[in-house]
mmCIF file of C-alpha atoms and ligand atoms in Angstrom:
data_model
loop_
_atom_site.group_PDB
_atom_site.id
_atom_site.type_symbol
_atom_site.label_atom_id
_atom_site.label_comp_id
_atom_site.label_asym_id
_atom_site.label_seq_id
_atom_site.Cartn_x
_atom_site.Cartn_y
_atom_site.Cartn_z
ATOM 1 C CA MET E 1 114.646 118.691 86.753
ATOM 2 C CA LEU E 2 114.247 115.092 85.669
ATOM 3 C CA ARG E 3 113.124 112.817 88.421
ATOM 4 C CA ARG E 4 115.546 110.090 89.087
ATOM 5 C CA PRO E 5 114.245 106.602 88.434
ATOM 6 C CA LEU E 6 113.060 104.699 91.516
ATOM 7 C CA VAL E 7 115.341 101.917 92.402
ATOM 8 C CA MET E 8 113.715 98.449 93.024
ATOM 9 C CA GLY E 9 115.922 96.198 94.693
ATOM 10 C CA ILE E 10 115.542 92.427 94.142
ATOM 11 C CA VAL E 11 115.058 90.132 97.033
ATOM 12 C CA ASN E 12 114.912 86.546 95.957
ATOM 13 C CA VAL E 13 113.628 84.126 98.526
ATOM 14 C CA THR E 14 115.776 81.205 97.559
ATOM 15 C CA PRO E 15 114.450 77.738 97.398
ATOM 16 C CA ASP E 16 115.054 76.174 100.712
ATOM 17 C CA SER E 17 115.988 72.828 101.887
ATOM 18 C CA PHE E 18 113.151 70.356 102.876
ATOM 19 C CA SER E 19 113.734 70.947 106.560
ATOM 20 C CA ASP E 20 111.969 73.751 108.519
ATOM 21 C CA GLY E 21 115.417 74.870 109.585
ATOM 22 C CA GLY E 22 116.152 75.559 105.919
ATOM 23 C CA ARG E 23 113.046 77.444 105.424
ATOM 24 C CA PHE E 24 113.669 79.691 108.468
ATOM 25 C CA LEU E 25 117.151 80.302 107.270
ATOM 26 C CA ALA E 26 115.850 81.347 103.761
ATOM 27 C CA THR E 27 113.282 83.769 105.348
ATOM 28 C CA ASP E 28 115.906 85.355 107.695
ATOM 29 C CA ASP E 29 118.371 85.725 104.757
ATOM 30 C CA ALA E 30 115.890 87.288 102.643
ATOM 31 C CA ILE E 31 114.816 89.738 105.439
ATOM 32 C CA GLY E 32 118.396 90.652 106.074
ATOM 33 C CA HIS E 33 119.089 91.067 102.319
ATOM 34 C CA GLY E 34 116.041 93.307 102.049
ATOM 35 C CA ARG E 35 117.271 95.516 104.981
ATOM 36 C CA GLN E 36 120.713 95.828 103.400
ATOM 37 C CA LEU E 37 119.121 96.925 100.133
ATOM 38 C CA LEU E 38 117.056 99.567 101.903
ATOM 39 C CA ALA E 39 120.324 100.864 103.562
ATOM 40 C CA GLU E 40 121.914 101.131 100.290
ATOM 41 C CA GLY E 41 119.168 103.302 98.861
ATOM 42 C CA ALA E 42 116.391 101.036 97.516
ATOM 43 C CA ASP E 43 113.072 102.755 97.056
ATOM 44 C CA ILE E 44 111.138 99.465 96.566
ATOM 45 C CA LEU E 45 111.902 95.931 97.543
ATOM 46 C CA ASP E 46 110.610 93.413 94.976
ATOM 47 C CA ILE E 47 110.265 90.063 96.763
ATOM 48 C CA GLY E 48 109.883 86.822 94.735
ATOM 49 C CA GLY E 49 109.558 83.194 95.444
ATOM 50 C CA GLU E 50 109.585 81.827 91.814
ATOM 51 C CA SER E 51 112.650 81.833 89.754
ATOM 52 C CA THR E 52 111.847 82.971 86.164
ATOM 53 C CA ARG E 53 115.309 82.107 84.731
ATOM 54 C CA PRO E 54 115.142 80.217 81.467
ATOM 55 C CA GLY E 55 114.400 76.441 82.199
ATOM 56 C CA ALA E 56 113.288 76.976 85.883
ATOM 57 C CA THR E 57 110.512 74.849 87.030
ATOM 58 C CA ARG E 58 107.594 76.192 88.952
ATOM 59 C CA PRO E 59 107.300 76.026 92.636
ATOM 60 C CA LEU E 60 103.963 74.714 94.309
ATOM 61 C CA VAL E 61 101.644 77.561 95.253
ATOM 62 C CA ALA E 62 101.912 76.699 98.883
ATOM 63 C CA ASP E 63 105.761 76.880 98.725
ATOM 64 C CA GLU E 64 105.695 80.226 96.981
ATOM 65 C CA LEU E 65 103.359 81.522 99.649
ATOM 66 C CA ALA E 66 105.590 80.144 102.366
ATOM 67 C CA ARG E 67 108.550 81.702 100.851
ATOM 68 C CA VAL E 68 107.298 85.239 100.261
ATOM 69 C CA VAL E 69 104.556 86.056 102.903
ATOM 70 C CA PRO E 70 106.802 86.038 106.098
ATOM 71 C CA VAL E 71 109.419 88.179 104.208
ATOM 72 C CA ILE E 72 106.840 90.674 102.962
ATOM 73 C CA THR E 73 105.141 90.809 106.387
ATOM 74 C CA GLU E 74 108.494 91.733 108.152
ATOM 75 C CA LEU E 75 109.724 94.209 105.672
ATOM 76 C CA ALA E 76 106.399 96.006 105.066
ATOM 77 C CA ALA E 77 106.069 96.269 108.886
ATOM 78 C CA SER E 78 109.340 98.090 109.084
ATOM 79 C CA GLY E 79 108.076 100.652 106.616
ATOM 80 C CA ALA E 80 109.567 99.496 103.274
ATOM 81 C CA ARG E 81 107.580 99.870 100.043
ATOM 82 C CA VAL E 82 107.178 96.266 98.945
ATOM 83 C CA SER E 83 106.373 94.752 95.636
ATOM 84 C CA VAL E 84 105.614 91.020 95.195
ATOM 85 C CA ASP E 85 107.109 89.282 92.085
ATOM 86 C CA THR E 86 104.432 86.708 91.282
ATOM 87 C CA MET E 87 102.295 85.483 88.460
ATOM 88 C CA ARG E 88 99.704 83.768 90.718
ATOM 89 C CA ALA E 89 96.432 85.574 91.910
ATOM 90 C CA GLU E 90 96.460 83.588 95.279
ATOM 91 C CA VAL E 91 100.026 84.783 96.034
ATOM 92 C CA ALA E 92 99.264 88.320 94.984
ATOM 93 C CA ARG E 93 96.147 88.236 97.323
ATOM 94 C CA GLU E 94 98.104 87.183 100.254
ATOM 95 C CA ALA E 95 101.152 89.361 99.489
ATOM 96 C CA VAL E 96 98.828 92.445 99.432
ATOM 97 C CA ALA E 97 97.251 91.443 102.627
ATOM 98 C CA ALA E 98 100.732 91.163 104.172
ATOM 99 C CA GLY E 99 101.683 94.637 103.057
ATOM 100 C CA ALA E 100 102.804 94.619 99.539
ATOM 101 C CA SER E 101 101.738 97.783 97.577
ATOM 102 C CA ILE E 102 102.832 96.583 94.147
ATOM 103 C CA VAL E 103 102.075 93.405 92.263
ATOM 104 C CA ASN E 104 104.836 92.812 89.793
ATOM 105 C CA ASP E 105 103.430 90.184 87.417
ATOM 106 C CA VAL E 106 105.872 89.226 84.735
ATOM 107 C CA SER E 107 103.201 87.570 82.682
ATOM 108 C CA GLY E 108 101.149 90.655 82.690
ATOM 109 C CA GLY E 109 98.121 88.642 83.663
ATOM 110 C CA LEU E 110 98.578 85.840 81.060
ATOM 111 C CA ALA E 111 99.615 83.110 83.480
ATOM 112 C CA ASP E 112 96.826 83.397 85.860
ATOM 113 C CA PRO E 113 94.074 85.906 84.596
ATOM 114 C CA GLY E 114 92.419 85.991 88.091
ATOM 115 C CA ILE E 115 95.414 88.232 89.249
ATOM 116 C CA LEU E 116 93.795 91.062 87.420
ATOM 117 C CA ASP E 117 90.742 90.814 89.753
ATOM 118 C CA VAL E 118 92.630 90.465 92.800
ATOM 119 C CA VAL E 119 94.576 93.676 91.867
ATOM 120 C CA ALA E 120 91.468 95.498 90.857
ATOM 121 C CA ASP E 121 89.915 94.757 94.285
ATOM 122 C CA SER E 122 93.003 96.042 96.041
ATOM 123 C CA PRO E 123 94.715 99.397 96.214
ATOM 124 C CA ALA E 124 98.004 98.007 94.784
ATOM 125 C CA SER E 125 99.775 99.177 91.697
ATOM 126 C CA TYR E 126 100.305 96.587 88.887
ATOM 127 C CA VAL E 127 103.455 95.912 86.848
ATOM 128 C CA VAL E 128 102.391 94.607 83.401
ATOM 129 C CA MET E 129 105.507 92.979 81.869
ATOM 130 C CA HIS E 130 105.817 91.587 78.336
ATOM 131 C CA TRP E 131 105.718 87.790 78.428
ATOM 132 C CA ARG E 132 104.884 85.061 76.097
ATOM 133 C CA ALA E 133 105.597 81.605 78.026
ATOM 134 C CA HIS E 134 106.755 80.050 81.180
ATOM 135 C CA SER E 135 110.476 79.735 81.657
ATOM 136 C CA THR E 136 110.549 76.125 80.463
ATOM 137 C CA ALA E 137 109.570 77.207 76.983
ATOM 138 C CA MET E 138 110.245 80.871 76.566
ATOM 139 C CA GLN E 139 113.629 80.620 74.674
ATOM 140 C CA GLN E 140 112.131 78.189 72.083
ATOM 141 C CA VAL E 141 112.131 79.808 68.599
ATOM 142 C CA ASP E 142 108.500 80.108 68.367
ATOM 143 C CA PHE E 143 108.339 82.384 71.328
ATOM 144 C CA THR E 144 111.230 84.608 70.137
ATOM 145 C CA SER E 145 109.711 85.177 66.675
ATOM 146 C CA TYR E 146 108.561 88.698 65.970
ATOM 147 C CA PRO E 147 107.947 88.994 62.310
ATOM 148 C CA ARG E 148 106.694 92.679 62.444
ATOM 149 C CA GLY E 149 109.777 93.537 64.614
ATOM 150 C CA VAL E 150 110.319 93.073 68.235
ATOM 151 C CA VAL E 151 109.484 96.663 69.289
ATOM 152 C CA THR E 152 106.162 96.753 67.305
ATOM 153 C CA GLU E 153 104.970 93.434 68.533
ATOM 154 C CA VAL E 154 105.894 93.950 72.115
ATOM 155 C CA ARG E 155 104.075 97.187 72.017
ATOM 156 C CA ALA E 156 100.986 95.548 70.446
ATOM 157 C CA GLU E 157 100.995 92.684 73.109
ATOM 158 C CA LEU E 158 101.378 95.171 75.951
ATOM 159 C CA GLU E 159 98.541 97.235 74.796
ATOM 160 C CA GLN E 160 96.357 94.075 74.785
ATOM 161 C CA ARG E 161 97.358 93.418 78.422
ATOM 162 C CA LEU E 162 96.647 96.931 79.444
ATOM 163 C CA ALA E 163 93.279 96.646 77.929
ATOM 164 C CA ALA E 164 92.804 93.459 79.940
ATOM 165 C CA ALA E 165 93.842 95.316 83.093
ATOM 166 C CA HIS E 166 91.422 98.086 82.270
ATOM 167 C CA THR E 167 88.716 95.824 81.697
ATOM 168 C CA ALA E 168 89.243 94.163 85.059
ATOM 169 C CA GLY E 169 88.952 97.424 86.689
ATOM 170 C CA ILE E 170 92.461 98.463 87.439
ATOM 171 C CA ALA E 171 92.624 102.354 87.024
ATOM 172 C CA GLU E 172 95.141 103.786 84.592
ATOM 173 C CA GLU E 173 97.268 105.462 87.290
ATOM 174 C CA ARG E 174 97.913 102.151 89.042
ATOM 175 C CA LEU E 175 99.676 100.634 85.919
ATOM 176 C CA ILE E 176 103.221 100.429 85.169
ATOM 177 C CA LEU E 177 104.751 98.829 82.041
ATOM 178 C CA ASP E 178 107.849 96.730 81.520
ATOM 179 C CA PRO E 179 109.276 95.490 78.195
ATOM 180 C CA GLY E 180 110.507 92.246 79.879
ATOM 181 C CA LEU E 181 114.078 92.084 78.778
ATOM 182 C CA GLY E 182 115.162 88.393 78.415
ATOM 183 C CA PHE E 183 111.542 87.044 78.342
ATOM 184 C CA SER E 184 111.138 85.298 75.103
ATOM 185 C CA LYS E 185 113.826 87.577 73.600
ATOM 186 C CA THR E 186 117.197 87.038 72.140
ATOM 187 C CA ALA E 187 120.169 89.330 73.059
ATOM 188 C CA GLU E 188 119.802 91.256 69.985
ATOM 189 C CA GLN E 189 115.964 91.699 70.551
ATOM 190 C CA ASN E 190 116.698 93.076 74.006
ATOM 191 C CA TRP E 191 119.000 95.772 72.484
ATOM 192 C CA GLU E 192 116.363 96.630 69.985
ATOM 193 C CA LEU E 193 113.762 96.982 72.723
ATOM 194 C CA LEU E 194 116.028 99.339 74.700
ATOM 195 C CA ARG E 195 116.616 101.418 71.589
ATOM 196 C CA GLY E 196 113.025 101.517 70.850
ATOM 197 C CA LEU E 197 111.762 102.194 74.432
ATOM 198 C CA ALA E 198 110.040 105.344 73.238
ATOM 199 C CA GLU E 199 107.434 103.204 71.583
ATOM 200 C CA ILE E 200 106.603 101.470 74.892
ATOM 201 C CA GLU E 201 106.690 104.935 76.776
ATOM 202 C CA ALA E 202 104.151 106.174 74.080
ATOM 203 C CA LEU E 203 101.468 103.693 75.596
ATOM 204 C CA GLY E 204 101.271 106.080 78.500
ATOM 205 C CA PRO E 205 101.938 104.271 81.700
ATOM 206 C CA PRO E 206 105.345 104.769 83.487
ATOM 207 C CA VAL E 207 108.055 102.243 82.524
ATOM 208 C CA LEU E 208 110.014 99.840 84.418
ATOM 209 C CA VAL E 209 113.202 98.135 83.199
ATOM 210 C CA GLY E 210 115.009 95.129 84.498
ATOM 211 C CA ALA E 211 118.417 94.604 82.882
ATOM 212 C CA SER E 212 120.456 93.851 85.888
ATOM 213 C CA ARG E 213 122.849 90.801 85.513
ATOM 214 C CA LYS E 214 120.962 89.415 82.468
ATOM 215 C CA THR E 215 122.247 87.110 80.034
ATOM 216 C CA PHE E 216 122.411 89.653 77.147
ATOM 217 C CA LEU E 217 125.006 91.549 79.220
ATOM 218 C CA GLY E 218 126.898 88.338 79.717
ATOM 219 C CA ARG E 219 126.916 87.890 75.944
ATOM 220 C CA LEU E 220 127.915 91.460 75.297
ATOM 221 C CA LEU E 221 130.955 91.067 77.507
ATOM 222 C CA ALA E 222 131.744 87.477 76.502
ATOM 223 C CA GLY E 223 135.332 86.358 76.275
ATOM 224 C CA SER E 224 137.102 85.543 72.920
ATOM 225 C CA ASP E 225 136.264 81.929 73.708
ATOM 226 C CA GLY E 226 132.566 82.800 73.712
ATOM 227 C CA ALA E 227 132.277 82.133 77.492
ATOM 228 C CA LEU E 228 129.608 84.475 78.824
ATOM 229 C CA ARG E 229 130.947 86.994 81.414
ATOM 230 C CA PRO E 230 129.999 85.788 84.949
ATOM 231 C CA ILE E 231 126.919 87.116 86.554
ATOM 232 C CA GLY E 232 128.775 89.071 89.257
ATOM 233 C CA GLU E 233 130.998 90.814 86.637
ATOM 234 C CA ARG E 234 128.296 92.499 84.591
ATOM 235 C CA GLU E 235 127.802 95.661 86.778
ATOM 236 C CA ALA E 236 129.824 98.092 84.887
ATOM 237 C CA ALA E 237 127.876 97.468 81.705
ATOM 238 C CA HIS E 238 124.676 97.610 83.713
ATOM 239 C CA ALA E 239 125.673 101.021 85.327
ATOM 240 C CA ALA E 240 126.033 102.439 81.660
ATOM 241 C CA LEU E 241 122.465 101.458 80.928
ATOM 242 C CA VAL E 242 121.264 102.903 84.205
ATOM 243 C CA ALA E 243 122.600 106.256 83.232
ATOM 244 C CA LEU E 244 121.061 106.102 79.677
ATOM 245 C CA LEU E 245 117.748 104.958 81.134
ATOM 246 C CA ALA E 246 117.859 107.703 83.716
ATOM 247 C CA GLU E 247 118.213 110.140 80.944
ATOM 248 C CA ARG E 248 115.139 108.704 79.272
ATOM 249 C CA GLY E 249 113.192 109.389 82.318
ATOM 250 C CA VAL E 250 112.169 105.737 83.076
ATOM 251 C CA TRP E 251 110.014 105.364 86.241
ATOM 252 C CA GLY E 252 112.054 102.535 87.662
ATOM 253 C CA LEU E 253 114.961 100.146 87.472
ATOM 254 C CA ARG E 254 114.821 96.605 88.879
ATOM 255 C CA VAL E 255 118.196 95.727 89.989
ATOM 256 C CA HIS E 256 120.216 93.310 92.140
ATOM 257 C CA ASP E 257 123.029 95.834 92.995
ATOM 258 C CA VAL E 258 121.322 98.775 94.595
ATOM 259 C CA ARG E 259 124.586 100.507 95.701
ATOM 260 C CA ALA E 260 126.047 100.535 92.275
ATOM 261 C CA THR E 261 122.808 101.763 90.824
ATOM 262 C CA ARG E 262 122.428 104.568 93.143
ATOM 263 C CA ASP E 263 126.073 105.506 92.463
ATOM 264 C CA ALA E 264 125.406 105.571 88.664
ATOM 265 C CA LEU E 265 122.170 107.790 89.163
ATOM 266 C CA ALA E 266 124.158 110.196 91.489
ATOM 267 C CA ALA E 267 126.737 110.736 88.747
ATOM 268 C CA THR E 268 124.102 111.089 86.114
ATOM 269 C CA ALA E 269 122.111 113.615 88.173
ATOM 270 C CA ARG E 270 125.128 115.648 88.965
ATOM 271 C CA PHE E 271 126.311 115.667 85.452
ATOM 272 C CA ARG E 272 122.992 116.970 84.236
ATOM 273 C CA ASP E 273 122.274 119.453 86.928
ATOM 274 C CA PRO E 274 124.745 121.463 88.899
ATOM 275 C CA ALA E 275 122.194 122.044 91.770
ATOM 276 C CA ASP E 276 121.595 118.328 92.289
ATOM 277 C CA GLY E 277 123.973 116.685 94.670
HETATM 278 N N1 PMM I 301 113.125 89.948 85.446
HETATM 279 C C1 PMM I 301 113.097 88.906 86.229
HETATM 280 C C2 PMM I 301 112.078 88.691 87.186
HETATM 281 N N2 PMM I 301 111.133 89.669 87.480
HETATM 282 N N3 PMM I 301 110.205 91.586 86.869
HETATM 283 C C3 PMM I 301 110.093 92.674 86.047
HETATM 284 N N4 PMM I 301 109.128 93.604 86.313
HETATM 285 N N5 PMM I 301 110.910 92.892 85.093
HETATM 286 C C4 PMM I 301 112.035 92.089 84.718
HETATM 287 O O1 PMM I 301 112.793 92.358 83.883
HETATM 288 C C5 PMM I 301 112.092 90.825 85.684
HETATM 289 C C6 PMM I 301 111.177 90.804 86.701
HETATM 290 C C7 PMM I 301 114.215 87.767 86.015
HETATM 291 O O2 PMM I 301 115.438 88.302 86.389
HETATM 292 P P1 PMM I 301 116.096 87.902 87.709
HETATM 293 O O3 PMM I 301 116.187 86.355 87.573
HETATM 294 O O4 PMM I 301 117.512 88.294 87.645
HETATM 295 O O5 PMM I 301 115.321 88.397 88.823
#
């Protein structure tokens, strides 16, 4: 029987106001959101304090730490399996100390190479995502150019990042790969990567995919006037991808809507296997 993909629920610790009141509110909101996602069936909570949407500017390290550490501490203490979504060595170190067991680095060690040593010195798993540039630059033409084809080049670049992780001393069984949908990729390149996922899987480590609410789905479902389908109305298309990715046997799905994802996985498993569910 095919194992169902793990569901990684996204907990964004939203930028708070300048007052301490705002900060506490953001912490409480994120903890509450995490608990809700666990109740809906999340296997992992991915806690992040830096937005990586195109054009986003980076928070200060101190602000990123202040956003994520209290949330990780609280949710890990209540037994949740926690991942930290960060590109920074210092944040990864504090997050692991606070209870995170996965470091989800969207830059695959490129933004802050010291993160590889931090992970190597910890028991944490490490998500190596395909990435080329920070959010302010990643949709520029230079960064979405893949002359040998997006699948071939993403595979080759991920292979280099895996080698860097090995060199730093991170054992193979702690590595997870992610094609990085939307990061320095056009909508069409995201679809090509999904079609070519076998090439990424062939590198060896388990594969995580994050398609939830992304712009390429908004573009797929755009109205006749070209307006992108709003973020909150992309879930049916996402659920179809969830089913297809489950059939591929991916390791994990990084999603906003945990309940809809678990529903799609339940239907997929029941369709495939009469004994399941
Ligand atoms: N996407 C975003 C942030 N972190 N991490 C991984 N491993 N894979 C992703 O695809 C990914 C990520 C950006 O999406 P969001 O702004 O909707 O969280």
